[in-house]
PDB file of C-alpha atoms in Angstrom:
ATOM      1  CA  MET A1177     -79.865-109.096  13.520  1.00  0.00           C
ATOM      2  CA  LEU A1178     -79.027-105.912  11.610  1.00  0.00           C
ATOM      3  CA  VAL A1179     -75.653-104.562  12.715  1.00  0.00           C
ATOM      4  CA  ASP A1180     -74.699-100.872  12.540  1.00  0.00           C
ATOM      5  CA  GLY A1181     -71.172-101.514  11.304  1.00  0.00           C
ATOM      6  CA  MET A1182     -69.780 -97.998  11.712  1.00  0.00           C
ATOM      7  CA  ALA A1183     -71.089 -97.713  15.277  1.00  0.00           C
ATOM      8  CA  LEU A1184     -69.284-100.913  16.273  1.00  0.00           C
ATOM      9  CA  LEU A1185     -66.082-100.103  14.370  1.00  0.00           C
ATOM     10  CA  PHE A1186     -65.660 -96.597  15.805  1.00  0.00           C
ATOM     11  CA  ARG A1187     -66.484 -97.839  19.297  1.00  0.00           C
ATOM     12  CA  ALA A1188     -63.920-100.636  18.949  1.00  0.00           C
ATOM     13  CA  TYR A1189     -61.249 -98.246  17.636  1.00  0.00           C
ATOM     14  CA  TYR A1190     -61.571 -95.667  20.406  1.00  0.00           C
ATOM     15  CA  ALA A1191     -61.886 -98.294  23.141  1.00  0.00           C
ATOM     16  CA  THR A1192     -58.200 -99.087  22.625  1.00  0.00           C
ATOM     17  CA  ALA A1193     -56.784 -96.040  20.817  1.00  0.00           C
ATOM     18  CA  THR A1194     -57.379 -93.772  23.820  1.00  0.00           C
ATOM     19  CA  SER A1195     -54.864 -95.861  25.778  1.00  0.00           C
ATOM     20  CA  GLY A1196     -52.241 -95.096  23.134  1.00  0.00           C
ATOM     21  CA  TYR A1197     -51.883 -98.732  22.060  1.00  0.00           C
ATOM     22  CA  ILE A1198     -52.823 -99.662  18.497  1.00  0.00           C
ATOM     23  CA  ARG A1199     -52.773-103.366  17.663  1.00  0.00           C
ATOM     24  CA  ARG A1200     -50.874-103.977  14.397  1.00  0.00           C
ATOM     25  CA  THR A1201     -49.725-106.830  12.214  1.00  0.00           C
ATOM     26  CA  LYS A1202     -45.997-107.489  11.829  1.00  0.00           C
ATOM     27  CA  SER A1203     -46.100-105.465   8.612  1.00  0.00           C
ATOM     28  CA  GLY A1204     -47.573-102.492  10.484  1.00  0.00           C
ATOM     29  CA  ILE A1205     -51.225-102.670   9.386  1.00  0.00           C
ATOM     30  CA  PRO A1206     -53.453-101.364  12.223  1.00  0.00           C
ATOM     31  CA  THR A1207     -56.074-103.915  13.325  1.00  0.00           C
ATOM     32  CA  ASN A1208     -57.280-102.716  16.734  1.00  0.00           C
ATOM     33  CA  ALA A1209     -60.734-101.688  15.464  1.00  0.00           C
ATOM     34  CA  ILE A1210     -61.200-104.993  13.629  1.00  0.00           C
ATOM     35  CA  TYR A1211     -60.178-107.030  16.672  1.00  0.00           C
ATOM     36  CA  GLY A1212     -62.495-105.065  18.944  1.00  0.00           C
ATOM     37  CA  PHE A1213     -65.329-105.155  16.391  1.00  0.00           C
ATOM     38  CA  ILE A1214     -65.284-108.956  16.266  1.00  0.00           C
ATOM     39  CA  ARG A1215     -65.300-109.185  20.062  1.00  0.00           C
ATOM     40  CA  TYR A1216     -68.300-106.819  20.300  1.00  0.00           C
ATOM     41  CA  PHE A1217     -70.071-108.509  17.413  1.00  0.00           C
ATOM     42  CA  TRP A1218     -69.590-112.046  18.660  1.00  0.00           C
ATOM     43  CA  ASP A1219     -70.627-111.171  22.203  1.00  0.00           C
ATOM     44  CA  ALA A1220     -73.945-109.867  20.818  1.00  0.00           C
ATOM     45  CA  VAL A1221     -74.371-112.949  18.612  1.00  0.00           C
ATOM     46  CA  GLN A1222     -73.869-115.243  21.592  1.00  0.00           C
ATOM     47  CA  LYS A1223     -76.172-113.227  23.851  1.00  0.00           C
ATOM     48  CA  PHE A1224     -79.053-112.627  21.408  1.00  0.00           C
ATOM     49  CA  ASP A1225     -78.639-115.719  19.187  1.00  0.00           C
ATOM     50  CA  PRO A1226     -79.795-114.410  15.782  1.00  0.00           C
ATOM     51  CA  SER A1227     -80.462-116.925  13.009  1.00  0.00           C
ATOM     52  CA  HIS A1228     -79.546-114.398  10.298  1.00  0.00           C
ATOM     53  CA  VAL A1229     -77.156-111.414  10.327  1.00  0.00           C
ATOM     54  CA  ILE A1230     -76.536-108.453   8.002  1.00  0.00           C
ATOM     55  CA  CYS A1231     -74.006-105.674   8.549  1.00  0.00           C
ATOM     56  CA  CYS A1232     -74.879-102.175   7.231  1.00  0.00           C
ATOM     57  CA  TRP A1233     -72.326 -99.475   6.434  1.00  0.00           C
ATOM     58  CA  ASP A1234     -72.015 -95.824   5.473  1.00  0.00           C
ATOM     59  CA  LEU A1235     -70.296 -95.420   2.114  1.00  0.00           C
ATOM     60  CA  GLY A1236     -68.877 -91.975   2.736  1.00  0.00           C
ATOM     61  CA  GLY A1237     -69.344 -89.224   0.185  1.00  0.00           C
ATOM     62  CA  SER A1238     -72.461 -87.102  -0.143  1.00  0.00           C
ATOM     63  CA  THR A1239     -75.907 -88.212   1.031  1.00  0.00           C
ATOM     64  CA  PHE A1240     -79.366 -86.827   0.358  1.00  0.00           C
ATOM     65  CA  ARG A1241     -79.282 -85.202   3.813  1.00  0.00           C
ATOM     66  CA  GLY A1242     -76.129 -83.314   2.890  1.00  0.00           C
ATOM     67  CA  GLN A1243     -77.906 -82.056  -0.212  1.00  0.00           C
ATOM     68  CA  GLN A1244     -80.859 -80.874   1.884  1.00  0.00           C
ATOM     69  CA  PHE A1245     -78.646 -79.161   4.475  1.00  0.00           C
ATOM     70  CA  SER A1246     -75.054 -78.435   3.481  1.00  0.00           C
ATOM     71  CA  ALA A1247     -73.801 -78.257   7.089  1.00  0.00           C
ATOM     72  CA  TYR A1248     -75.125 -81.763   7.892  1.00  0.00           C
ATOM     73  CA  LYS A1249     -72.372 -83.635   9.796  1.00  0.00           C
ATOM     74  CA  GLY A1250     -70.044 -80.806   8.770  1.00  0.00           C
ATOM     75  CA  ASN A1251     -68.604 -80.622  12.282  1.00  0.00           C
ATOM     76  CA  ARG A1252     -67.173 -84.134  12.252  1.00  0.00           C
ATOM     77  CA  PRO A1253     -63.394 -84.560  12.120  1.00  0.00           C
ATOM     78  CA  GLU A1254     -61.717 -86.807   9.585  1.00  0.00           C
ATOM     79  CA  ALA A1255     -61.356 -90.442  10.644  1.00  0.00           C
ATOM     80  CA  PRO A1256     -58.021 -91.143  12.394  1.00  0.00           C
ATOM     81  CA  ASP A1257     -55.235 -92.307  10.058  1.00  0.00           C
ATOM     82  CA  ASP A1258     -54.965 -95.657  11.847  1.00  0.00           C
ATOM     83  CA  LEU A1259     -58.677 -96.322  11.385  1.00  0.00           C
ATOM     84  CA  VAL A1260     -58.928 -95.565   7.651  1.00  0.00           C
ATOM     85  CA  PRO A1261     -57.262 -98.774   6.346  1.00  0.00           C
ATOM     86  CA  GLN A1262     -59.456-100.853   8.658  1.00  0.00           C
ATOM     87  CA  PHE A1263     -62.664 -99.797   6.837  1.00  0.00           C
ATOM     88  CA  SER A1264     -61.982-102.068   3.881  1.00  0.00           C
ATOM     89  CA  ILE A1265     -60.408-104.866   5.922  1.00  0.00           C
ATOM     90  CA  ILE A1266     -63.466-105.278   8.172  1.00  0.00           C
ATOM     91  CA  LEU A1267     -65.637-105.777   5.066  1.00  0.00           C
ATOM     92  CA  ASP A1268     -63.356-108.669   4.057  1.00  0.00           C
ATOM     93  CA  VAL A1269     -63.540-110.095   7.573  1.00  0.00           C
ATOM     94  CA  MET A1270     -67.346-110.032   7.568  1.00  0.00           C
ATOM     95  CA  ASP A1271     -67.299-111.637   4.114  1.00  0.00           C
ATOM     96  CA  SER A1272     -65.117-114.417   5.496  1.00  0.00           C
ATOM     97  CA  MET A1273     -67.731-114.995   8.215  1.00  0.00           C
ATOM     98  CA  GLY A1274     -70.503-115.192   5.627  1.00  0.00           C
ATOM     99  CA  VAL A1275     -72.141-111.953   6.804  1.00  0.00           C
ATOM    100  CA  PRO A1276     -73.398-109.742   3.937  1.00  0.00           C
ATOM    101  CA  ASN A1277     -72.200-106.122   3.881  1.00  0.00           C
ATOM    102  CA  ILE A1278     -75.003-103.781   2.766  1.00  0.00           C
ATOM    103  CA  SER A1279     -74.804-100.080   1.854  1.00  0.00           C
ATOM    104  CA  ALA A1280     -76.467 -97.687  -0.590  1.00  0.00           C
ATOM    105  CA  GLU A1281     -74.970 -94.704  -2.385  1.00  0.00           C
ATOM    106  CA  GLY A1282     -76.470 -91.417  -1.220  1.00  0.00           C
ATOM    107  CA  TYR A1283     -77.876 -92.961   1.964  1.00  0.00           C
ATOM    108  CA  GLU A1284     -76.580 -93.783   5.426  1.00  0.00           C
ATOM    109  CA  ALA A1285     -76.332 -97.116   7.213  1.00  0.00           C
ATOM    110  CA  ASP A1286     -79.361 -96.101   9.319  1.00  0.00           C
ATOM    111  CA  ASP A1287     -81.483 -95.906   6.162  1.00  0.00           C
ATOM    112  CA  CYS A1288     -80.314 -99.361   5.035  1.00  0.00           C
ATOM    113  CA  ILE A1289     -81.099-100.722   8.506  1.00  0.00           C
ATOM    114  CA  GLY A1290     -84.548 -99.091   8.473  1.00  0.00           C
ATOM    115  CA  THR A1291     -85.337-100.477   5.027  1.00  0.00           C
ATOM    116  CA  LEU A1292     -84.230-104.020   5.854  1.00  0.00           C
ATOM    117  CA  ALA A1293     -85.984-103.949   9.239  1.00  0.00           C
ATOM    118  CA  THR A1294     -89.202-102.917   7.492  1.00  0.00           C
ATOM    119  CA  GLN A1295     -88.830-105.722   4.940  1.00  0.00           C
ATOM    120  CA  PHE A1296     -87.867-108.535   7.326  1.00  0.00           C
ATOM    121  CA  SER A1297     -90.204-107.611  10.195  1.00  0.00           C
ATOM    122  CA  LYS A1298     -93.185-108.555   8.028  1.00  0.00           C
ATOM    123  CA  ASP A1299     -92.212-112.203   8.476  1.00  0.00           C
ATOM    124  CA  MET A1300     -89.830-112.456  11.438  1.00  0.00           C
ATOM    125  CA  ASP A1301     -88.560-110.713  14.554  1.00  0.00           C
ATOM    126  CA  VAL A1302     -85.730-108.241  13.912  1.00  0.00           C
ATOM    127  CA  MET A1303     -82.976-107.008  16.232  1.00  0.00           C
ATOM    128  CA  ILE A1304     -80.900-103.901  15.504  1.00  0.00           C
ATOM    129  CA  LEU A1305     -77.462-103.646  17.169  1.00  0.00           C
ATOM    130  CA  SER A1306     -75.992-100.157  17.511  1.00  0.00           C
ATOM    131  CA  GLY A1307     -74.888 -97.464  19.918  1.00  0.00           C
ATOM    132  CA  ASP A1308     -76.968 -94.840  18.122  1.00  0.00           C
ATOM    133  CA  HIS A1309     -80.184 -93.719  19.839  1.00  0.00           C
ATOM    134  CA  ASP A1310     -81.495 -92.303  16.527  1.00  0.00           C
ATOM    135  CA  LEU A1311     -82.439 -95.881  15.653  1.00  0.00           C
ATOM    136  CA  LEU A1312     -85.009 -95.987  18.467  1.00  0.00           C
ATOM    137  CA  GLN A1313     -87.516 -94.561  15.977  1.00  0.00           C
ATOM    138  CA  LEU A1314     -87.469 -98.014  14.308  1.00  0.00           C
ATOM    139  CA  VAL A1315     -88.707 -99.872  17.397  1.00  0.00           C
ATOM    140  CA  SER A1316     -91.921-101.794  16.747  1.00  0.00           C
ATOM    141  CA  ASP A1317     -93.773-104.883  17.924  1.00  0.00           C
ATOM    142  CA  ARG A1318     -91.424-106.990  15.783  1.00  0.00           C
ATOM    143  CA  THR A1319     -88.275-104.829  15.867  1.00  0.00           C
ATOM    144  CA  THR A1320     -86.166-104.375  18.996  1.00  0.00           C
ATOM    145  CA  VAL A1321     -83.216-101.987  19.135  1.00  0.00           C
ATOM    146  CA  ILE A1322     -80.219-103.153  21.178  1.00  0.00           C
ATOM    147  CA  ILE A1323     -78.114-100.199  22.332  1.00  0.00           C
ATOM    148  CA  MET A1324     -74.546-100.982  23.351  1.00  0.00           C
ATOM    149  CA  LYS A1325     -73.831 -99.300  26.674  1.00  0.00           C
ATOM    150  CA  LYS A1326     -70.508 -98.482  28.306  1.00  0.00           C
ATOM    151  CA  GLY A1327     -68.589-101.606  29.206  1.00  0.00           C
ATOM    152  CA  HIS A1328     -68.181-104.825  27.254  1.00  0.00           C
ATOM    153  CA  GLY A1329     -71.329-106.971  26.969  1.00  0.00           C
ATOM    154  CA  ASN A1330     -73.592-104.289  28.465  1.00  0.00           C
ATOM    155  CA  TYR A1331     -76.809-103.646  26.510  1.00  0.00           C
ATOM    156  CA  LYS A1332     -80.130-101.860  26.797  1.00  0.00           C
ATOM    157  CA  VAL A1333     -82.875-103.577  24.787  1.00  0.00           C
ATOM    158  CA  TYR A1334     -85.694-101.326  23.594  1.00  0.00           C
ATOM    159  CA  THR A1335     -89.202-102.539  22.796  1.00  0.00           C
ATOM    160  CA  PRO A1336     -92.197-100.200  22.413  1.00  0.00           C
ATOM    161  CA  GLN A1337     -92.956-100.850  26.093  1.00  0.00           C
ATOM    162  CA  SER A1338     -89.464-100.249  27.492  1.00  0.00           C
ATOM    163  CA  LEU A1339     -89.004 -97.171  25.287  1.00  0.00           C
ATOM    164  CA  TYR A1340     -92.215 -95.673  26.648  1.00  0.00           C
ATOM    165  CA  GLU A1341     -91.339 -96.589  30.224  1.00  0.00           C
ATOM    166  CA  GLU A1342     -87.971 -94.829  29.952  1.00  0.00           C
ATOM    167  CA  LYS A1343     -88.813 -91.804  27.810  1.00  0.00           C
ATOM    168  CA  GLN A1344     -92.645 -91.592  27.770  1.00  0.00           C
ATOM    169  CA  LEU A1345     -92.355 -91.506  23.984  1.00  0.00           C
ATOM    170  CA  HIS A1346     -93.600 -93.711  21.171  1.00  0.00           C
ATOM    171  CA  PRO A1347     -91.008 -94.631  18.499  1.00  0.00           C
ATOM    172  CA  ARG A1348     -92.160 -92.125  15.858  1.00  0.00           C
ATOM    173  CA  GLN A1349     -92.047 -89.342  18.454  1.00  0.00           C
ATOM    174  CA  ILE A1350     -88.246 -89.703  18.611  1.00  0.00           C
ATOM    175  CA  ILE A1351     -88.211 -87.918  15.233  1.00  0.00           C
ATOM    176  CA  ASP A1352     -90.365 -85.049  16.513  1.00  0.00           C
ATOM    177  CA  VAL A1353     -88.154 -84.544  19.572  1.00  0.00           C
ATOM    178  CA  LYS A1354     -85.060 -84.336  17.365  1.00  0.00           C
ATOM    179  CA  ALA A1355     -86.843 -81.933  15.013  1.00  0.00           C
ATOM    180  CA  LEU A1356     -87.275 -79.557  17.951  1.00  0.00           C
ATOM    181  CA  MET A1357     -83.962 -79.963  19.794  1.00  0.00           C
ATOM    182  CA  GLY A1358     -81.729 -80.687  16.782  1.00  0.00           C
ATOM    183  CA  ASP A1359     -78.695 -82.945  16.913  1.00  0.00           C
ATOM    184  CA  ALA A1360     -75.265 -81.570  17.782  1.00  0.00           C
ATOM    185  CA  SER A1361     -73.436 -84.675  16.545  1.00  0.00           C
ATOM    186  CA  ASP A1362     -75.153 -84.488  13.131  1.00  0.00           C
ATOM    187  CA  ASN A1363     -74.832 -80.678  13.164  1.00  0.00           C
ATOM    188  CA  TYR A1364     -78.394 -79.530  12.587  1.00  0.00           C
ATOM    189  CA  PRO A1365     -79.935 -77.030  14.996  1.00  0.00           C
ATOM    190  CA  GLY A1366     -83.641 -77.766  15.294  1.00  0.00           C
ATOM    191  CA  VAL A1367     -85.375 -74.819  16.944  1.00  0.00           C
ATOM    192  CA  ARG A1368     -82.781 -72.547  18.517  1.00  0.00           C
ATOM    193  CA  GLY A1369     -83.325 -72.181  22.247  1.00  0.00           C
ATOM    194  CA  ILE A1370     -85.315 -75.393  22.663  1.00  0.00           C
ATOM    195  CA  GLY A1371     -83.369 -78.107  24.447  1.00  0.00           C
ATOM    196  CA  GLU A1372     -84.023 -81.757  25.158  1.00  0.00           C
ATOM    197  CA  LYS A1373     -86.199 -81.210  28.228  1.00  0.00           C
ATOM    198  CA  THR A1374     -88.571 -78.760  26.508  1.00  0.00           C
ATOM    199  CA  ALA A1375     -88.668 -80.850  23.316  1.00  0.00           C
ATOM    200  CA  HIS A1376     -89.704 -83.942  25.284  1.00  0.00           C
ATOM    201  CA  LYS A1377     -92.345 -82.007  27.223  1.00  0.00           C
ATOM    202  CA  LEU A1378     -93.877 -80.513  24.061  1.00  0.00           C
ATOM    203  CA  VAL A1379     -94.031 -83.844  22.204  1.00  0.00           C
ATOM    204  CA  GLN A1380     -95.405 -85.681  25.232  1.00  0.00           C
ATOM    205  CA  GLU A1381     -98.128 -83.058  25.637  1.00  0.00           C
ATOM    206  CA  TYR A1382     -99.118 -82.455  22.001  1.00  0.00           C
ATOM    207  CA  GLY A1383     -98.122 -85.744  20.365  1.00  0.00           C
ATOM    208  CA  SER A1384     -96.210 -84.496  17.323  1.00  0.00           C
ATOM    209  CA  VAL A1385     -94.822 -81.460  15.528  1.00  0.00           C
ATOM    210  CA  GLU A1386     -98.242 -81.009  13.878  1.00  0.00           C
ATOM    211  CA  GLY A1387     -99.947 -81.180  17.263  1.00  0.00           C
ATOM    212  CA  ILE A1388     -97.609 -78.518  18.636  1.00  0.00           C
ATOM    213  CA  LEU A1389     -98.189 -76.216  15.647  1.00  0.00           C
ATOM    214  CA  ASP A1390    -101.950 -76.677  16.010  1.00  0.00           C
ATOM    215  CA  HIS A1391    -101.754 -75.443  19.603  1.00  0.00           C
ATOM    216  CA  LEU A1392     -99.221 -72.617  19.350  1.00  0.00           C
ATOM    217  CA  ASP A1393    -101.681 -70.315  21.116  1.00  0.00           C
ATOM    218  CA  GLN A1394    -101.411 -72.534  24.227  1.00  0.00           C
ATOM    219  CA  LEU A1395     -97.609 -72.240  24.450  1.00  0.00           C
ATOM    220  CA  SER A1396     -95.692 -69.669  26.430  1.00  0.00           C
ATOM    221  CA  LYS A1397     -94.832 -66.542  24.434  1.00  0.00           C
ATOM    222  CA  SER A1398     -91.121 -67.422  24.594  1.00  0.00           C
ATOM    223  CA  VAL A1399     -91.510 -70.963  23.208  1.00  0.00           C
ATOM    224  CA  ARG A1400     -94.049 -69.891  20.593  1.00  0.00           C
ATOM    225  CA  THR A1401     -91.726 -67.134  19.330  1.00  0.00           C
ATOM    226  CA  LYS A1402     -88.794 -69.564  19.076  1.00  0.00           C
ATOM    227  CA  ILE A1403     -90.849 -72.040  17.039  1.00  0.00           C
ATOM    228  CA  GLU A1404     -92.336 -69.371  14.756  1.00  0.00           C
ATOM    229  CA  THR A1405     -88.880 -67.865  14.163  1.00  0.00           C
ATOM    230  CA  ASP A1406     -87.334 -71.233  13.250  1.00  0.00           C
ATOM    231  CA  LEU A1407     -90.325 -72.869  11.554  1.00  0.00           C
ATOM    232  CA  ASP A1408     -88.443 -73.712   8.334  1.00  0.00           C
ATOM    233  CA  MET A1409     -85.562 -75.248  10.279  1.00  0.00           C
ATOM    234  CA  LEU A1410     -88.026 -77.220  12.403  1.00  0.00           C
ATOM    235  CA  HIS A1411     -89.456 -78.876   9.286  1.00  0.00           C
ATOM    236  CA  LEU A1412     -86.006 -79.406   7.762  1.00  0.00           C
ATOM    237  CA  SER A1413     -84.612 -80.881  10.986  1.00  0.00           C
ATOM    238  CA  ARG A1414     -87.505 -83.313  11.043  1.00  0.00           C
ATOM    239  CA  LYS A1415     -86.629 -84.483   7.516  1.00  0.00           C
ATOM    240  CA  LEU A1416     -82.976 -84.895   8.532  1.00  0.00           C
ATOM    241  CA  ALA A1417     -83.926 -86.846  11.677  1.00  0.00           C
ATOM    242  CA  GLU A1418     -86.219 -89.332   9.940  1.00  0.00           C
ATOM    243  CA  ILE A1419     -84.680 -92.628   8.837  1.00  0.00           C
ATOM    244  CA  HIS A1420     -85.744 -93.544   5.307  1.00  0.00           C
ATOM    245  CA  CYS A1421     -87.155 -97.053   5.039  1.00  0.00           C
ATOM    246  CA  SER A1422     -87.466 -97.397   1.268  1.00  0.00           C
ATOM    247  CA  VAL A1423     -83.819 -97.420   0.168  1.00  0.00           C
ATOM    248  CA  PRO A1424     -82.900 -99.572  -2.874  1.00  0.00           C
ATOM    249  CA  VAL A1425     -81.333-102.432  -0.881  1.00  0.00           C
ATOM    250  CA  ALA A1426     -82.370-106.039  -0.406  1.00  0.00           C
ATOM    251  CA  CYS A1427     -80.894-109.276   0.890  1.00  0.00           C
ATOM    252  CA  GLY A1428     -82.326-112.767   0.579  1.00  0.00           C
ATOM    253  CA  LEU A1429     -82.737-114.776   3.768  1.00  0.00           C
ATOM    254  CA  GLU A1430     -80.654-117.636   2.412  1.00  0.00           C
ATOM    255  CA  ILE A1431     -77.697-115.272   1.916  1.00  0.00           C
ATOM    256  CA  CYS A1432     -77.646-113.893   5.464  1.00  0.00           C
ATOM    257  CA  GLU A1433     -78.141-117.070   7.475  1.00  0.00           C
ATOM    258  CA  LEU A1434     -75.359-117.153  10.062  1.00  0.00           C
ATOM    259  CA  SER A1435     -73.200-120.188   9.424  1.00  0.00           C
ATOM    260  CA  LEU A1436     -69.413-120.012   9.747  1.00  0.00           C
ATOM    261  CA  ASP A1437     -67.101-121.801   7.350  1.00  0.00           C
ATOM    262  CA  GLU A1438     -64.400-122.535   9.920  1.00  0.00           C
ATOM    263  CA  LYS A1439     -61.485-122.787   7.465  1.00  0.00           C
ATOM    264  CA  THR A1440     -62.333-119.498   5.747  1.00  0.00           C
ATOM    265  CA  VAL A1441     -62.640-117.716   9.088  1.00  0.00           C
ATOM    266  CA  ALA A1442     -59.456-119.287  10.471  1.00  0.00           C
ATOM    267  CA  ASP A1443     -57.496-118.351   7.337  1.00  0.00           C
ATOM    268  CA  LYS A1444     -58.650-114.733   7.537  1.00  0.00           C
ATOM    269  CA  PHE A1445     -57.841-114.397  11.235  1.00  0.00           C
ATOM    270  CA  GLU A1446     -54.448-116.007  10.674  1.00  0.00           C
ATOM    271  CA  GLU A1447     -53.735-113.559   7.853  1.00  0.00           C
ATOM    272  CA  LEU A1448     -54.516-110.672  10.223  1.00  0.00           C
ATOM    273  CA  GLU A1449     -52.517-112.282  13.064  1.00  0.00           C
ATOM    274  CA  MET A1450     -55.601-112.654  15.257  1.00  0.00           C
ATOM    275  CA  LYS A1451     -55.611-116.391  15.865  1.00  0.00           C
ATOM    276  CA  SER A1452     -56.830-115.828  19.423  1.00  0.00           C
ATOM    277  CA  LEU A1453     -60.197-114.845  17.966  1.00  0.00           C
ATOM    278  CA  CYS A1454     -60.607-118.379  16.634  1.00  0.00           C
ATOM    279  CA  ASN A1455     -60.954-119.574  20.239  1.00  0.00           C
ATOM    280  CA  LEU A1456     -63.536-116.870  20.897  1.00  0.00           C
ATOM    281  CA  LEU A1457     -65.630-118.052  17.952  1.00  0.00           C
ATOM    282  CA  GLY A1458     -65.031-121.724  18.669  1.00  0.00           C
ATOM    283  CA  VAL A1459     -63.280-122.112  15.315  1.00  0.00           C
ATOM    284  CA  VAL A1460     -60.725-124.913  15.060  1.00  0.00           C
ATOM    285  CA  VAL A1461     -57.444-123.681  13.590  1.00  0.00           C
TER     286      VAL A1461
END
């Protein structure tokens, strides 16, 4: 199981922060995101029973996508003050559980996940845990993407078959759809004036961006004009949407086998004043 660490951490933070209550240690260190992260993480481990686990993270700072398009993710607010100190603490917590933390400078967690999924799926089945639908482009016969839905313990599992049943798209076509419609959360526009519905229809009918461009004469004058006007942005948006699967990261199977050292875990949870999580994990204090 490859875990999208940031997706889980942000979800865990906002699940409690919106109520106005932030869990803290006696010394005032905020821990609500860490507590929620472990609950989400362990629920998925129990439900899907992976033999090996790796957690992938964004490093912050510039990425190759930001160099290609300066406004990439430029609309995102700074992380909340109470979340910032929890970024480093959660890495220590995962270390204590024997789960490797993987990241790569200049790349995003998605790229690390894509690279590791490509490597491991040659020999074993891979599960990706996230809330990010961008990762659906990685679905394959040996890679399932588990999307966390609203509500604790609620998941949608995507295989090539279930993805096609729901969206009438093959995994690689997710990239083409995003190239056309853009991505508001990542702050790139795609083709201005083409929304999700039209993007899906075009990709379903013509197969890919190349297929659409080969049949421009068959499109309505309005759609054709929009694509021709924004052709450069269409190609750039496609590059931004595609997850890179050849990032310089690796992790040996023996390192990521899931096996808790109960004392190490118990000591870490006690340090963070989260002893109740020991019961959740079945760890003897």
